[in-house]
Amino acid sequence: MFRKTLLSFFMVLAATFSLRAQQDTSAYFRYNFVDPEEFVIKDIRVEGAKYVQEALVVIYSGLSINQTIRIPGDAISNALVNLWKQEYFADIQVGLQRLPAKKVILTFYVTERPRLSKFSIKGLKTGESKNLREEITLKSNNIITQNLLNKTRQEIKEYYDKKGYFNADAEFSREPDPAKPNFEIIRIKVTKGEKVKIEDIVFSGNSALTETILLKSLKKTKRLKGKINPFVSSRFIEEKYREDLDKLLVRYYEKGYRDAEIEFDDIERISGNRIVVKIGISEGNQYRFGKISWRGNTKFRSGMLDTLLGIKRGDIYNQSLLEEKLFANSGGFDIQSLYMDDGYLFFNMQPIETGVRGDSIDIEIRMFEGEQARVNRVTVSGNTKTSDHVILREIRTKPGDKFSRSDIQRTMRELAQLGYFDPEQMGVDPVPNPADGTVDINYKVAEKPSDQIELSGGWGANGFTGRPALLGTAGITLNNFSIRKLGKPELWNPIPSGDGQRLSIRAQSNGTFYQGYNFSFTEPWLGGKKPNSFSVSLFHTVNQYDWAVRTDPSRRVLMNTGASVSLGKRLRWPDDFFSLQYVLSFQRYKFQNLAGSGFGFPREFQNGTSFTPSLQLVLTRNSVSNPIYPESGSQITMSVQATPPFSVFSNKDYASLPSAEKYKWIEYHKWKFDASVYTQLFKNCVLATQVRFGFLGFYNQDLGMTFFERFRLGGSGLFGFSLAGTEIISQRGYDNFTVSDAASRSEIGVPIYNKFTTEIRYAISKNPTATAYAHIFGEAGNAYVNFRSYNPTQDLRRAVGVGVRLFMPMFGMIGLDYAYGFDWRQVAGNSKPGQFHFFLGQQF
């Protein structure tokens, strides 16, 4: 108190001596401190102000015209103190001009502080400097004061403290701006120093939870002491540390210690860039659930709700678990979902602690069921390309239906599966109408590019030498095509699109040795009323096994021409994730001079034509969350493809028939099974597992296994074309086809294969214009010539590796993997264990 009084005295004294009389014979005052005189202010003037308005100076002084003041006295000294507080001025003096009749004119002579013209930041990279500018409040035209510089320095230190740079500092230099009088340029030199790392984390007060458990609770705050994983950062970041303290308490709450709290947390610096974090914990008592009762439920019995809740008296008290079981179970088996799926949109419940008896807490769950709501209007917004009917036919919530949250969630999945919209921007907006018990539902979508253009070149083995040759590909896939708009150019944007049809045209060639042409068209809703798909496809391939020109009669060539028609149907049983597809196909193989070509054809086979009519049934269950980067769900596909058993109904002696007649009608039955399961480990991280199996069988022992439709295993699966009608299966860690070629000791493929894959994927970007993820994987598989050699548990070719995938709508999925094949010495044709694999398309 004494210090404040003394300071006020000196300020008044200084203000008094700041008075100066103007050059006027009547301006001189004789100050009498014992008996001050009273004067009336006739006028208040300001001199020296350039940027601060004179009226503001008068207002800040607290004086006014016609005010009676004492000279000397507190009025003028207080005015000076008020003006100094504004920090606008480097110097202030007061001039007095004495007038008759006890009147006076006051003049404030001010010298303004310099203002900031501009500032620069040195010592940082351009991007970092830009980010720092956005964090500090220093702006052009600020009045430069020591307080402003101190504040800026503190803002810089706080900014870097949050990033783990505890030793950051800033130095300021000032220089006049020659273009602006009384303006200065400030140059800030920032020194970040080293990031501070956590040497150790020390807990005290913990007995219920071990130090190991508590350290694991700190997800983003790790110590150097005892660290095993070199990829885990031990930098101290204040914001993440505070978040981790909350997570630490959540771990206690999950164990029933609901009174747990952080008593203290201290940071001890042990060197320039090392700290020790000390955390003191008050655990409190452990609690358990007592009696759990329900109030207000009429729709479902309390016993049924107890069963669904799954929490019993005596269980450790866990508030997070209780809320999850009531409101947000990840599997959808919670109380709120039970009501919401039965139309109770206005349902509400609240768990209330009704009593604490010893270590037991009684809970009463109070419920308001309300009336069942029905869907009134269903609308779609945000679609600029896709027709409304394409979206509405996928929607599970129809006007008049009972409101169902699971139907909304399923609708969102189905819309994402179309591939036309960005899943990250999709949303739903239910608008309840309590007055009539209805709800309006608006689905919000955001279009994304879905068409793909393929124009690429690559290396692949040629038709007969096995040496790499340039393979060119050109193609276009329109995934949201519209035949209806073909004759209406005014509706093109820029092509006829929006009706959900798929059109694909593709051509490949590496010159003399291979040409391939494909065309396909799919209508997913044949007739427009039911989700019955219709597809038609045509293809023609040419495989040449020598250097001869096309007109040479000795040219060795295999030509394959085919067409297929398929019908698909969504099923309702066992559930509506199932679909069934029927595929009727017909292929013609034309041979010319292929005997002894080295690709497995009979030596006596020279020229001829073979036909392959077949029927394929494909049963699929697909519940994946997203077709590009699935984070949950599964996809299981079982198929069987068979030709008619021509030889069974014929009396011909196939053992003695010429090859041209013997293989005129190709016959086989082909069985395949693929299963993929996706499990989210944590945010953006997914465990993907897959099992694949294929078997090719025959009807007649005299005919044996067909030369076509076999499996070739090894490499990326990106060979570019199907050689001699074989099906190419990727297996990383080994060269193209080498796994199957080693098993069969030929290049025609094998009738049996198995493959097992496990991947851990981490999403780098989920942006629909460039979805990217990295993964590590383990893969094992093998090819077998018959069931006698089939041993899928022990006889496998194993590999591990890492890779990346990038999906761009215009080009599809592309990727690069590096795999190490452990069994490379057992696979002929592999010169080294490590292999790089390039991928085009959605490979697994």
PDB file of N, CA and C in Angstrom, residues 426-464:
ATOM      1  N   MET A 426     -20.813 -37.297 -47.465  1.00  0.00           N
ATOM      2  CA  MET A 426     -22.212 -37.715 -47.432  1.00  0.00           C
ATOM      3  C   MET A 426     -22.795 -37.500 -46.043  1.00  0.00           C
ATOM      4  N   GLY A 427     -24.089 -37.227 -45.988  1.00  0.00           N
ATOM      5  CA  GLY A 427     -24.743 -37.014 -44.705  1.00  0.00           C
ATOM      6  C   GLY A 427     -26.238 -37.197 -44.831  1.00  0.00           C
ATOM      7  N   VAL A 428     -26.896 -37.188 -43.692  1.00  0.00           N
ATOM      8  CA  VAL A 428     -28.349 -37.330 -43.663  1.00  0.00           C
ATOM      9  C   VAL A 428     -28.899 -36.312 -42.677  1.00  0.00           C
ATOM     10  N   ASP A 429     -30.023 -35.717 -43.032  1.00  0.00           N
ATOM     11  CA  ASP A 429     -30.627 -34.664 -42.208  1.00  0.00           C
ATOM     12  C   ASP A 429     -32.090 -35.017 -41.936  1.00  0.00           C
ATOM     13  N   PRO A 430     -32.352 -35.720 -40.799  1.00  0.00           N
ATOM     14  CA  PRO A 430     -33.749 -36.008 -40.452  1.00  0.00           C
ATOM     15  C   PRO A 430     -34.398 -34.796 -39.778  1.00  0.00           C
ATOM     16  N   VAL A 431     -35.585 -34.422 -40.239  1.00  0.00           N
ATOM     17  CA  VAL A 431     -36.313 -33.280 -39.671  1.00  0.00           C
ATOM     18  C   VAL A 431     -37.597 -33.802 -39.042  1.00  0.00           C
ATOM     19  N   PRO A 432     -37.616 -33.972 -37.712  1.00  0.00           N
ATOM     20  CA  PRO A 432     -38.811 -34.511 -37.055  1.00  0.00           C
ATOM     21  C   PRO A 432     -39.964 -33.513 -37.093  1.00  0.00           C
ATOM     22  N   ASN A 433     -41.172 -34.052 -37.182  1.00  0.00           N
ATOM     23  CA  ASN A 433     -42.389 -33.265 -37.092  1.00  0.00           C
ATOM     24  C   ASN A 433     -43.216 -33.814 -35.925  1.00  0.00           C
ATOM     25  N   PRO A 434     -42.925 -33.390 -34.685  1.00  0.00           N
ATOM     26  CA  PRO A 434     -43.594 -33.968 -33.514  1.00  0.00           C
ATOM     27  C   PRO A 434     -45.113 -33.793 -33.553  1.00  0.00           C
ATOM     28  N   ALA A 435     -45.583 -32.757 -34.221  1.00  0.00           N
ATOM     29  CA  ALA A 435     -47.024 -32.493 -34.231  1.00  0.00           C
ATOM     30  C   ALA A 435     -47.805 -33.638 -34.860  1.00  0.00           C
ATOM     31  N   ASP A 436     -47.288 -34.222 -35.930  1.00  0.00           N
ATOM     32  CA  ASP A 436     -48.008 -35.327 -36.582  1.00  0.00           C
ATOM     33  C   ASP A 436     -47.258 -36.650 -36.519  1.00  0.00           C
ATOM     34  N   GLY A 437     -46.137 -36.704 -35.743  1.00  0.00           N
ATOM     35  CA  GLY A 437     -45.427 -37.948 -35.548  1.00  0.00           C
ATOM     36  C   GLY A 437     -44.717 -38.460 -36.787  1.00  0.00           C
ATOM     37  N   THR A 438     -44.260 -37.552 -37.652  1.00  0.00           N
ATOM     38  CA  THR A 438     -43.557 -37.960 -38.863  1.00  0.00           C
ATOM     39  C   THR A 438     -42.168 -37.338 -38.890  1.00  0.00           C
ATOM     40  N   VAL A 439     -41.383 -37.771 -39.858  1.00  0.00           N
ATOM     41  CA  VAL A 439     -40.044 -37.230 -40.023  1.00  0.00           C
ATOM     42  C   VAL A 439     -39.748 -37.123 -41.514  1.00  0.00           C
ATOM     43  N   ASP A 440     -39.187 -35.991 -41.914  1.00  0.00           N
ATOM     44  CA  ASP A 440     -38.692 -35.796 -43.273  1.00  0.00           C
ATOM     45  C   ASP A 440     -37.206 -36.115 -43.281  1.00  0.00           C
ATOM     46  N   ILE A 441     -36.751 -36.824 -44.305  1.00  0.00           N
ATOM     47  CA  ILE A 441     -35.345 -37.241 -44.373  1.00  0.00           C
ATOM     48  C   ILE A 441     -34.745 -36.721 -45.667  1.00  0.00           C
ATOM     49  N   ASN A 442     -33.654 -36.000 -45.521  1.00  0.00           N
ATOM     50  CA  ASN A 442     -32.913 -35.502 -46.675  1.00  0.00           C
ATOM     51  C   ASN A 442     -31.523 -36.114 -46.681  1.00  0.00           C
ATOM     52  N   TYR A 443     -31.188 -36.795 -47.771  1.00  0.00           N
ATOM     53  CA  TYR A 443     -29.858 -37.372 -47.927  1.00  0.00           C
ATOM     54  C   TYR A 443     -28.990 -36.400 -48.711  1.00  0.00           C
ATOM     55  N   LYS A 444     -27.848 -36.072 -48.130  1.00  0.00           N
ATOM     56  CA  LYS A 444     -26.929 -35.136 -48.765  1.00  0.00           C
ATOM     57  C   LYS A 444     -25.772 -35.913 -49.393  1.00  0.00           C
ATOM     58  N   VAL A 445     -25.524 -35.680 -50.660  1.00  0.00           N
ATOM     59  CA  VAL A 445     -24.441 -36.350 -51.372  1.00  0.00           C
ATOM     60  C   VAL A 445     -23.556 -35.311 -52.032  1.00  0.00           C
ATOM     61  N   ALA A 446     -22.354 -35.724 -52.359  1.00  0.00           N
ATOM     62  CA  ALA A 446     -21.411 -34.852 -53.069  1.00  0.00           C
ATOM     63  C   ALA A 446     -20.783 -35.674 -54.189  1.00  0.00           C
ATOM     64  N   GLU A 447     -21.010 -35.255 -55.410  1.00  0.00           N
ATOM     65  CA  GLU A 447     -20.511 -36.004 -56.561  1.00  0.00           C
ATOM     66  C   GLU A 447     -18.972 -36.047 -56.545  1.00  0.00           C
ATOM     67  N   LYS A 448     -18.448 -37.171 -57.028  1.00  0.00           N
ATOM     68  CA  LYS A 448     -17.008 -37.278 -57.227  1.00  0.00           C
ATOM     69  C   LYS A 448     -16.766 -37.924 -58.595  1.00  0.00           C
ATOM     70  N   PRO A 449     -15.609 -37.718 -59.201  1.00  0.00           N
ATOM     71  CA  PRO A 449     -15.336 -38.362 -60.493  1.00  0.00           C
ATOM     72  C   PRO A 449     -15.349 -39.881 -60.344  1.00  0.00           C
ATOM     73  N   SER A 450     -15.992 -40.553 -61.268  1.00  0.00           N
ATOM     74  CA  SER A 450     -16.072 -42.017 -61.206  1.00  0.00           C
ATOM     75  C   SER A 450     -15.636 -42.685 -62.506  1.00  0.00           C
ATOM     76  N   ASP A 451     -15.535 -41.929 -63.586  1.00  0.00           N
ATOM     77  CA  ASP A 451     -15.107 -42.515 -64.854  1.00  0.00           C
ATOM     78  C   ASP A 451     -13.582 -42.670 -64.869  1.00  0.00           C
ATOM     79  N   GLN A 452     -13.112 -43.623 -65.667  1.00  0.00           N
ATOM     80  CA  GLN A 452     -11.681 -43.900 -65.716  1.00  0.00           C
ATOM     81  C   GLN A 452     -11.202 -43.951 -67.155  1.00  0.00           C
ATOM     82  N   ILE A 453     -10.063 -43.342 -67.364  1.00  0.00           N
ATOM     83  CA  ILE A 453      -9.396 -43.388 -68.663  1.00  0.00           C
ATOM     84  C   ILE A 453      -8.066 -44.110 -68.473  1.00  0.00           C
ATOM     85  N   GLU A 454      -7.814 -45.104 -69.292  1.00  0.00           N
ATOM     86  CA  GLU A 454      -6.568 -45.860 -69.200  1.00  0.00           C
ATOM     87  C   GLU A 454      -5.782 -45.663 -70.494  1.00  0.00           C
ATOM     88  N   LEU A 455      -4.618 -45.103 -70.350  1.00  0.00           N
ATOM     89  CA  LEU A 455      -3.715 -44.912 -71.480  1.00  0.00           C
ATOM     90  C   LEU A 455      -2.310 -45.120 -70.931  1.00  0.00           C
ATOM     91  N   SER A 456      -1.791 -46.327 -71.103  1.00  0.00           N
ATOM     92  CA  SER A 456      -0.555 -46.657 -70.410  1.00  0.00           C
ATOM     93  C   SER A 456       0.319 -47.557 -71.252  1.00  0.00           C
ATOM     94  N   GLY A 457       1.570 -47.626 -70.853  1.00  0.00           N
ATOM     95  CA  GLY A 457       2.529 -48.546 -71.445  1.00  0.00           C
ATOM     96  C   GLY A 457       3.263 -49.263 -70.339  1.00  0.00           C
ATOM     97  N   GLY A 458       3.638 -50.495 -70.569  1.00  0.00           N
ATOM     98  CA  GLY A 458       4.341 -51.260 -69.557  1.00  0.00           C
ATOM     99  C   GLY A 458       5.121 -52.384 -70.186  1.00  0.00           C
ATOM    100  N   TRP A 459       5.828 -53.108 -69.322  1.00  0.00           N
ATOM    101  CA  TRP A 459       6.645 -54.216 -69.790  1.00  0.00           C
ATOM    102  C   TRP A 459       5.987 -55.517 -69.411  1.00  0.00           C
ATOM    103  N   GLY A 460       5.942 -56.451 -70.355  1.00  0.00           N
ATOM    104  CA  GLY A 460       5.437 -57.789 -70.083  1.00  0.00           C
ATOM    105  C   GLY A 460       6.070 -58.760 -71.050  1.00  0.00           C
ATOM    106  N   ALA A 461       6.078 -60.040 -70.646  1.00  0.00           N
ATOM    107  CA  ALA A 461       6.675 -61.032 -71.535  1.00  0.00           C
ATOM    108  C   ALA A 461       5.861 -61.125 -72.812  1.00  0.00           C
ATOM    109  N   ASN A 462       6.518 -61.389 -73.946  1.00  0.00           N
ATOM    110  CA  ASN A 462       5.784 -61.464 -75.190  1.00  0.00           C
ATOM    111  C   ASN A 462       5.213 -62.864 -75.402  1.00  0.00           C
ATOM    112  N   GLY A 463       4.622 -63.058 -76.564  1.00  0.00           N
ATOM    113  CA  GLY A 463       3.857 -64.276 -76.791  1.00  0.00           C
ATOM    114  C   GLY A 463       4.647 -65.557 -76.793  1.00  0.00           C
ATOM    115  N   PHE A 464       5.922 -65.548 -77.127  1.00  0.00           N
ATOM    116  CA  PHE A 464       6.607 -66.844 -77.201  1.00  0.00           C
ATOM    117  C   PHE A 464       8.062 -66.823 -76.748  1.00  0.00           C
TER     118      PHE A 464
END
